Short mmCIF file of C-alpha atoms in Angstrom, two decimals:
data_model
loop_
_atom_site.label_atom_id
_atom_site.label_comp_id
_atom_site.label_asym_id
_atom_site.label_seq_id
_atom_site.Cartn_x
_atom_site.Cartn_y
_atom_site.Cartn_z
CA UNK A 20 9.68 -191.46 20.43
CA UNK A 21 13.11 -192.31 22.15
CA UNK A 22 12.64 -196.15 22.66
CA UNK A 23 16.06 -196.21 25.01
CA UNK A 24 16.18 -193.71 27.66
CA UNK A 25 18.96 -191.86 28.18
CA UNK A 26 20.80 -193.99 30.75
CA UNK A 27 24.55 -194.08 32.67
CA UNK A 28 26.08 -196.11 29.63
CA UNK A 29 25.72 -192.83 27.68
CA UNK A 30 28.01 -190.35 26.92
CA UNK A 31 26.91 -186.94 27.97
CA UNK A 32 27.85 -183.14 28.04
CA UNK A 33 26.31 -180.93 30.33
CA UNK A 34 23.76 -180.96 33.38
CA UNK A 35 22.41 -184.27 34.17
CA UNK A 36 19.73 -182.37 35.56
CA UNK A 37 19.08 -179.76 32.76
CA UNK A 38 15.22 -179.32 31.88
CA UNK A 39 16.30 -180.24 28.09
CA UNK A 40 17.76 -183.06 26.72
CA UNK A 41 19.04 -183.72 23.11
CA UNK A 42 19.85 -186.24 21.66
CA UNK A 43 21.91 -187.28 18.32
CA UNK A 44 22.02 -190.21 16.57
CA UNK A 45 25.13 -190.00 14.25
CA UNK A 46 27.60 -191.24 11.95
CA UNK A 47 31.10 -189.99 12.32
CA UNK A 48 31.58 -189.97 8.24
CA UNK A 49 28.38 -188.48 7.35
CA UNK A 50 28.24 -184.95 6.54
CA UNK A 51 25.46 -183.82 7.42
CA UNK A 52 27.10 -184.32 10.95
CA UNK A 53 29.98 -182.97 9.89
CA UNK A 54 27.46 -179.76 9.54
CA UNK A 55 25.96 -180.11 12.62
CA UNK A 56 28.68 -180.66 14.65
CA UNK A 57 29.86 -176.76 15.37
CA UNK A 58 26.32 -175.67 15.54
CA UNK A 59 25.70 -178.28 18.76
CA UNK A 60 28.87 -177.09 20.13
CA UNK A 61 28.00 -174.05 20.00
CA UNK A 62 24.71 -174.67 21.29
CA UNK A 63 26.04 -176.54 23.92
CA UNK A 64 27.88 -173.65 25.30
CA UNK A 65 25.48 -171.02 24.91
CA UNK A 66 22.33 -173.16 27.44
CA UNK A 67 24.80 -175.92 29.38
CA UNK A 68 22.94 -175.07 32.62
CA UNK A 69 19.63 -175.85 30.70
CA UNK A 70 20.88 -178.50 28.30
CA UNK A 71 21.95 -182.02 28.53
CA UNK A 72 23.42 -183.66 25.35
CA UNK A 73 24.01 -187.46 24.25
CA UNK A 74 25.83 -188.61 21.60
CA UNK A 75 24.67 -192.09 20.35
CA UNK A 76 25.72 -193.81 17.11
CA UNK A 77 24.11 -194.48 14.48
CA UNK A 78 26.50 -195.44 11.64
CA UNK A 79 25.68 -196.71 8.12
CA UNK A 80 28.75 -199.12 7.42
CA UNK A 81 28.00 -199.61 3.52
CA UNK A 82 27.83 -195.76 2.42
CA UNK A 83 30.20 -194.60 5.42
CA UNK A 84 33.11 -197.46 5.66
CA UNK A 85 35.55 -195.08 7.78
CA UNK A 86 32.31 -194.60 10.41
CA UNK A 87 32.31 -197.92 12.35
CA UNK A 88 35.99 -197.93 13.05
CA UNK A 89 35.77 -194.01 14.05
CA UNK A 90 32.77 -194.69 16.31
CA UNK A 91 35.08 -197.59 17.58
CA UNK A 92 37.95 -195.03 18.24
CA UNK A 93 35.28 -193.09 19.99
CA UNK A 94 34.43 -195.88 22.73
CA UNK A 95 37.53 -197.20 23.04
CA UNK A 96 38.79 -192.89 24.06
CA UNK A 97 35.67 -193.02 26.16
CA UNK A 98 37.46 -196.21 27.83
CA UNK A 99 40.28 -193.35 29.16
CA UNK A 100 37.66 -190.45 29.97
CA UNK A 101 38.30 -189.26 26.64
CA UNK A 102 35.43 -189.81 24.61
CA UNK A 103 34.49 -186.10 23.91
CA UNK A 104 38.18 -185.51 22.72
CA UNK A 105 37.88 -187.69 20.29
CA UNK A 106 34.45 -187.19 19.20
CA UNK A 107 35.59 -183.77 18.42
CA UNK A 108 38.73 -184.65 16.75
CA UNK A 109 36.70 -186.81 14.15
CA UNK A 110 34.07 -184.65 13.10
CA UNK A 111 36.72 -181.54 12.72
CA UNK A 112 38.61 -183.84 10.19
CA UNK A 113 36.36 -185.74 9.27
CA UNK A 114 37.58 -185.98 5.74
CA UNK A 115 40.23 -188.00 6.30
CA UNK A 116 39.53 -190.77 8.77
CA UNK A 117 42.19 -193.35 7.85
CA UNK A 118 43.62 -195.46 10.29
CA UNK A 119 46.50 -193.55 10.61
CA UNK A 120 44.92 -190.48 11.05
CA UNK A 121 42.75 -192.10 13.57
CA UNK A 122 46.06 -193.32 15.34
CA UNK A 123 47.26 -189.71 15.05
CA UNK A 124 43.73 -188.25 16.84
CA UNK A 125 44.51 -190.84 19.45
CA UNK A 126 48.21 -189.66 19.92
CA UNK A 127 46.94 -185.76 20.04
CA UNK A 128 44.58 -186.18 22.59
CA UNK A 129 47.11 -187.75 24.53
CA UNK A 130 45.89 -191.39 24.70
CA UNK A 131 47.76 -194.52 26.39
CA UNK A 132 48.49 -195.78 22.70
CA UNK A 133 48.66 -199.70 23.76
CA UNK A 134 45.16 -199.21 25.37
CA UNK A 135 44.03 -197.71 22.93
CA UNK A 136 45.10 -200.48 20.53
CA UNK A 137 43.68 -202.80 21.84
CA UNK A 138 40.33 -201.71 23.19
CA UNK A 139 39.74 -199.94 19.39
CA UNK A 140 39.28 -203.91 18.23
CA UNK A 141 37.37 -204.88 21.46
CA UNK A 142 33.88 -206.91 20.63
CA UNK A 143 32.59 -205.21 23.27
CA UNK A 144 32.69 -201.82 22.06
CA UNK A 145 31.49 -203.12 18.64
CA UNK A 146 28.16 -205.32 20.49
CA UNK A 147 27.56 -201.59 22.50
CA UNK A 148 27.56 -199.53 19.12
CA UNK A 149 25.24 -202.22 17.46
CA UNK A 150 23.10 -201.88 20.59
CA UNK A 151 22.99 -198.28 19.65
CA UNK A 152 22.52 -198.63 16.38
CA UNK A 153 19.30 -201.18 17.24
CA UNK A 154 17.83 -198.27 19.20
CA UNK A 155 18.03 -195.91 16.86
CA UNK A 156 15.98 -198.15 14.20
CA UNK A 157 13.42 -199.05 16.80
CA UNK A 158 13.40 -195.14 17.98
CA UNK A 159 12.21 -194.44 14.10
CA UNK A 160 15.77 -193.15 13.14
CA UNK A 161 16.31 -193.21 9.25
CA UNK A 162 19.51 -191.20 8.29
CA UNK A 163 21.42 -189.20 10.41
CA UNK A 164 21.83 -186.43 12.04
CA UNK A 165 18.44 -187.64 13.88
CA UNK A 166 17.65 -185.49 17.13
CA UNK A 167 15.02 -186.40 20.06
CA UNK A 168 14.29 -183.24 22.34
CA UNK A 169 13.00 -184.74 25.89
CA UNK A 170 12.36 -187.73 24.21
CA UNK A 171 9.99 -186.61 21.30
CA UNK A 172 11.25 -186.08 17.61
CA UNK A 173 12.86 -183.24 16.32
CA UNK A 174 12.61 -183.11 12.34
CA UNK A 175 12.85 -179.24 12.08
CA UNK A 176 16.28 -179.01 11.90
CA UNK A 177 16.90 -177.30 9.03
CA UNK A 178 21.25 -176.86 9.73
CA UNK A 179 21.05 -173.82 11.48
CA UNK A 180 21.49 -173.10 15.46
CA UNK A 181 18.10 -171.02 15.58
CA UNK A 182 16.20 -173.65 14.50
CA UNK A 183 17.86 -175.88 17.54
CA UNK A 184 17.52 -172.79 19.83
CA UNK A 185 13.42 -172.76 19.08
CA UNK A 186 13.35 -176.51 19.83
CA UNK A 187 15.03 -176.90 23.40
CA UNK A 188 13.01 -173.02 24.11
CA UNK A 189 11.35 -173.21 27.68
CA UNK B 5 -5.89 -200.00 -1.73
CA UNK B 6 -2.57 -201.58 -0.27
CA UNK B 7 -3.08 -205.37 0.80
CA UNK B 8 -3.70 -205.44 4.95
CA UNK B 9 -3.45 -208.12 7.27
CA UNK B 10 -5.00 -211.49 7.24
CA UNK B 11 -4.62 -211.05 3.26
CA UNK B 12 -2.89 -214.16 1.44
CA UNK B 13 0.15 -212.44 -0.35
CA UNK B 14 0.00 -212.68 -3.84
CA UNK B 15 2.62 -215.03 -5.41
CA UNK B 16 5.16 -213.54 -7.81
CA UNK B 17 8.13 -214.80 -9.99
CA UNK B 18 10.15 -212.30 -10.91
CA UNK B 19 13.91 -211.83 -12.00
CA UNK B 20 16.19 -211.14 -9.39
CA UNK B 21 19.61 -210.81 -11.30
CA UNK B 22 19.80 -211.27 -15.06
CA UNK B 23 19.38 -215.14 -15.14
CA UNK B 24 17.73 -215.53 -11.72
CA UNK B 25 14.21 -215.42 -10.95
CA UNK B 26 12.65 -215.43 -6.74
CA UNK B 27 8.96 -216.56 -5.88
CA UNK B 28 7.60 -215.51 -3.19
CA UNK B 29 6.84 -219.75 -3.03
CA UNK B 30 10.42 -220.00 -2.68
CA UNK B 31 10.10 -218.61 1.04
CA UNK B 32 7.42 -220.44 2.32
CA UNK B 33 8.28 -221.56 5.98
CA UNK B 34 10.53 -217.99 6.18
CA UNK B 35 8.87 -214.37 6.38
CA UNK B 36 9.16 -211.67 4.08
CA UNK B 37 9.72 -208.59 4.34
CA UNK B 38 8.94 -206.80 0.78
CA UNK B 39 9.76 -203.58 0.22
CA UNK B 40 8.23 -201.63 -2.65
CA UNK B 41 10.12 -198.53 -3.56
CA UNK B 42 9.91 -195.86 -6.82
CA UNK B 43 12.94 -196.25 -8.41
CA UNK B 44 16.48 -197.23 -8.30
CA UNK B 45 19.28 -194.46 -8.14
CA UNK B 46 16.31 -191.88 -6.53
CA UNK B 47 18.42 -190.10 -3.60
CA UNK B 48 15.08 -191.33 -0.66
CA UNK B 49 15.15 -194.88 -2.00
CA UNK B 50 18.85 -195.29 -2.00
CA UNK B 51 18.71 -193.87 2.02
CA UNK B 52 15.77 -196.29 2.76
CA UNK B 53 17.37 -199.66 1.03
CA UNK B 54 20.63 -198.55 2.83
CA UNK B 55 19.42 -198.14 6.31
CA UNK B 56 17.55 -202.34 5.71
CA UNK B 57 20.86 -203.00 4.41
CA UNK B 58 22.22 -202.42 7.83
CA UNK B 59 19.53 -203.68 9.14
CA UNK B 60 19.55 -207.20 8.02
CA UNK B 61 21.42 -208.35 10.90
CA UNK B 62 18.37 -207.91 12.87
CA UNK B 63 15.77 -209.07 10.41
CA UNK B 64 17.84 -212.24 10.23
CA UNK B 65 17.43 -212.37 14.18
CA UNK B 66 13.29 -212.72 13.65
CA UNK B 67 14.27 -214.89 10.92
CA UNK B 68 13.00 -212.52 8.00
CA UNK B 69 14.52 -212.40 4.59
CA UNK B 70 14.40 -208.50 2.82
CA UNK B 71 13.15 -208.40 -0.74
CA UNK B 72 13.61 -204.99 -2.36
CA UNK B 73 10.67 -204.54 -5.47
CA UNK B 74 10.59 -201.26 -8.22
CA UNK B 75 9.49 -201.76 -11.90
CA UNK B 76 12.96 -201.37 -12.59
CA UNK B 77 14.76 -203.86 -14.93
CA UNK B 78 16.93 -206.42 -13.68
CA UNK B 79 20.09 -204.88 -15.42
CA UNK B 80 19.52 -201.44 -13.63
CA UNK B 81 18.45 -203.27 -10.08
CA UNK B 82 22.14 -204.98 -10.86
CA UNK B 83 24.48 -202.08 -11.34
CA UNK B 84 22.38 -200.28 -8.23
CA UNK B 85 22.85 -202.87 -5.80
CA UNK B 86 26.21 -203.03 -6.73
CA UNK B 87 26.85 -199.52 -6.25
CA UNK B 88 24.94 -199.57 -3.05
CA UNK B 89 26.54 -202.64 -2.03
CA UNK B 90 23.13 -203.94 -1.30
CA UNK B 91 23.39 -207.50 0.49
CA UNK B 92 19.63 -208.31 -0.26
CA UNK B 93 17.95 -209.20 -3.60
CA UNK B 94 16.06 -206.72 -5.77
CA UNK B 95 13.08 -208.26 -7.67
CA UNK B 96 12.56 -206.28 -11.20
CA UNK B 97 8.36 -205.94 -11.43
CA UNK B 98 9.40 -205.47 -15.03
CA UNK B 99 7.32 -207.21 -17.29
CA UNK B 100 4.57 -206.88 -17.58
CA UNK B 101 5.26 -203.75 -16.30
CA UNK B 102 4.04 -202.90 -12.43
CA UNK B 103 1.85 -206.11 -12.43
CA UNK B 104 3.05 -207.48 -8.85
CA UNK B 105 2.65 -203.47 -7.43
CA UNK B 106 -0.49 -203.31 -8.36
CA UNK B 107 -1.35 -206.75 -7.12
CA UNK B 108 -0.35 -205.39 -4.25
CA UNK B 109 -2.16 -202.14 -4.28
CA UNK B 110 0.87 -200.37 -4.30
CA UNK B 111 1.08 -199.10 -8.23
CA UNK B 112 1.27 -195.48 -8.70
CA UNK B 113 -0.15 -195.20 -12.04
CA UNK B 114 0.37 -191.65 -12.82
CA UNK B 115 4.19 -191.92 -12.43
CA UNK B 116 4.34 -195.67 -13.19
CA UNK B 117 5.99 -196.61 -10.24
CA UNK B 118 5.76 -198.52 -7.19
CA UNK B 119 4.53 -196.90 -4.14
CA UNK B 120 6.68 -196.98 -0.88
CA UNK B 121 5.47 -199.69 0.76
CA UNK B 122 6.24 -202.14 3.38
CA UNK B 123 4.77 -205.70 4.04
CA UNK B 124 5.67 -208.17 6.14
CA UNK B 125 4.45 -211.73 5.07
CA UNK B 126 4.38 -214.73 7.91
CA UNK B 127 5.97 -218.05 7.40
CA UNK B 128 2.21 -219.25 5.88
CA UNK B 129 2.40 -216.70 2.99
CA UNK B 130 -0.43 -214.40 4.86
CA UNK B 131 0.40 -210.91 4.87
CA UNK B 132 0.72 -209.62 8.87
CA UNK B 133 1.59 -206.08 8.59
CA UNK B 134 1.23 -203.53 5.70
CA UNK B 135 2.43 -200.08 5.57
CA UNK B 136 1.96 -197.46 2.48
CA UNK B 137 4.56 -194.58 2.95
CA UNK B 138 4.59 -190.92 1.54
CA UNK B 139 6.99 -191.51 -1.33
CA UNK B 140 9.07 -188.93 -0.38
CA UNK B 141 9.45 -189.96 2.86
CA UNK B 142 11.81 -192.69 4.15
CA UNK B 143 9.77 -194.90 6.65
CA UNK B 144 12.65 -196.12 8.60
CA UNK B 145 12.83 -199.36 10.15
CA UNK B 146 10.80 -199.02 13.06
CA UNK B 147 7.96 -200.53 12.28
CA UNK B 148 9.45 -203.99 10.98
CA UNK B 149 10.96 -204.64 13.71
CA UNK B 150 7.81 -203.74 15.73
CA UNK B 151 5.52 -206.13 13.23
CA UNK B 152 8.21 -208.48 13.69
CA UNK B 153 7.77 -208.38 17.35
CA UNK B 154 4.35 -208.90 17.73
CA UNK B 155 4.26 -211.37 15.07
CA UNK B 156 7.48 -213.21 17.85
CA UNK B 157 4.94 -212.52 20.57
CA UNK B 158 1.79 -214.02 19.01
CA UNK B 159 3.36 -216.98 18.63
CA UNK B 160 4.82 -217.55 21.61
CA UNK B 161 1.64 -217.41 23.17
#
């Protein structure tokens, strides 16, 4: 079960009143997101009047070095409305997530780059994805991609968007 | 049958790194979490030590220390925590061979490995939580930090 519910600090796509709501816990380096990432999107724009999705991170520092300061780049986007831009930019090159190229996404997506700069190394942004991070454990999470549907679960996906589709299914 | 609650946790000595050995002894006044796993370098184990590994950070916050345990030898737990950049030690259940595990009641005997298998041990050396795992399964983290909790709880009452 989803220990945190899904709440106003989180960042969302879709209805806030949709019947179904997923959410992911993820790590911007792993691949398995990677994988995931165009299926959601595409699920996303195929039920957004029934669907509500969170993106929550979950990243695993040791094995996936580049994800902390990628989910940082997320947050500190989010900090100029621009979270889902940069979400998106990461996981679509998400072999290469040097600092430079980070700077680069940043740049593209039309960022105010001495914001940016600075709110990429704020403490706050790094206490809010440990807080995320410490719900995910206590929510049962144990590698990513990890989805809840309405709270509960989902282990049954299996990479492809049917397998999604049958889960959020009225 | 896996050690439950209220059970006094068996002491071991075993070698940590090549030319240091841990007791459980050692720990007294601290709890313990011990983690039993198959083997080092399996793809599950390696997920399951690295999501503790991140996880320290809050075990250290109920002031638990994380042993890893597998009947793997010191030299192997040494190049695998290195590789894993594991920040907790790994305790080789060697020689003889399994003896702690089964101790334990976590010894697979058919693949002569340790189960997976979580216990959380108080500050008194009495075992407060036990959990036996499907091996195949990573158990997640969950349920420390709930044991942990309760054990926070109990003795703030």
């Amino acid at each position: 079960m989803l220990k945190v519910p899904v709440n106003a600090q989180d960042h969302t796509l879709g209805s806030l009143h949709a019947p179904r709501v997923l959410v992911e816990y993820g790590d911007y380096q792993c691949p398995s997101c990677g994988e995931a990432y165009p299926i959601i999107k595409e699920l996303i724009a195929k039920h957004q009047h029934n669907l509500l999705f969170v993106f929550r991170n979950f990243p695993l520092q040791e094995s996936h070095p580049e994800a902390m300061p990628a989910a940082l780049a997320a947050e500190a986007a989010a900090r100029q409305s621009k979270f889902w831009e940069m979400h998106d930019i990461i996981y679509e090159n998400q072999a290469d997530l040097t600092i430079q190229h980070i700077m680069n996404f940043a740049e593209e997506i039309g960022l105010d780059m001495e914001q940016f700069r600075a709110d990429w190394k704020s403490q706050e942004l790094l206490n809010r994805i440990e807080k995320d991070y410490e719900g995910g454990l206590r929510s049962g999470v144990n590698g990513t991609p990890c989805f809840f549907i309405n709270g509960h679960r989902f282990d049954q996906f299996d990479g492809s968007l049917e397998s999604l589709e049958s889960a959020i299914a009225m | 049958m896996i050690l439950e609650k209220n059970t006094p946790a068996p002491e071991f000595d075993l070698f940590s790194t090549p030319d240091q050995r841990l007791k459980l002894s050692d720990f007294k006044g601290q709890r313990v979490i011990l983690a039993f796993y198959p083997a080092d370098w399996s793809p599950v184990c390696s997920d399951e030590l690295s999501l503790f590994n991140e996880s320290l950070k809050l075990f250290t916050e109920h002031k638990a220390v994380l042993l890893g345990i597998s009947v793997d030898s010191k030299w192997s737990h040494m190049a695998f925590a290195q590789s894993r950049k594991l920040h907790f030690p790994l305790l080789a259940d060697f020689e003889p061979k399994g003896l702690v595990s089964k101790q334990y009641g976590v010894y697979n005997e058919e693949e002569g490995e340790s189960r997976r298998a979580l216990f959380l041990i108080d500050e008194h050396g009495i075992i407060q939580w036990s959990y036996l795992s499907p091996d195949g399964i990573n158990p997640g983290a969950d349920g420390i930090l709930e044991a942990l909790e309760s054990l926070d709880q109990s003795k703030n009452q």
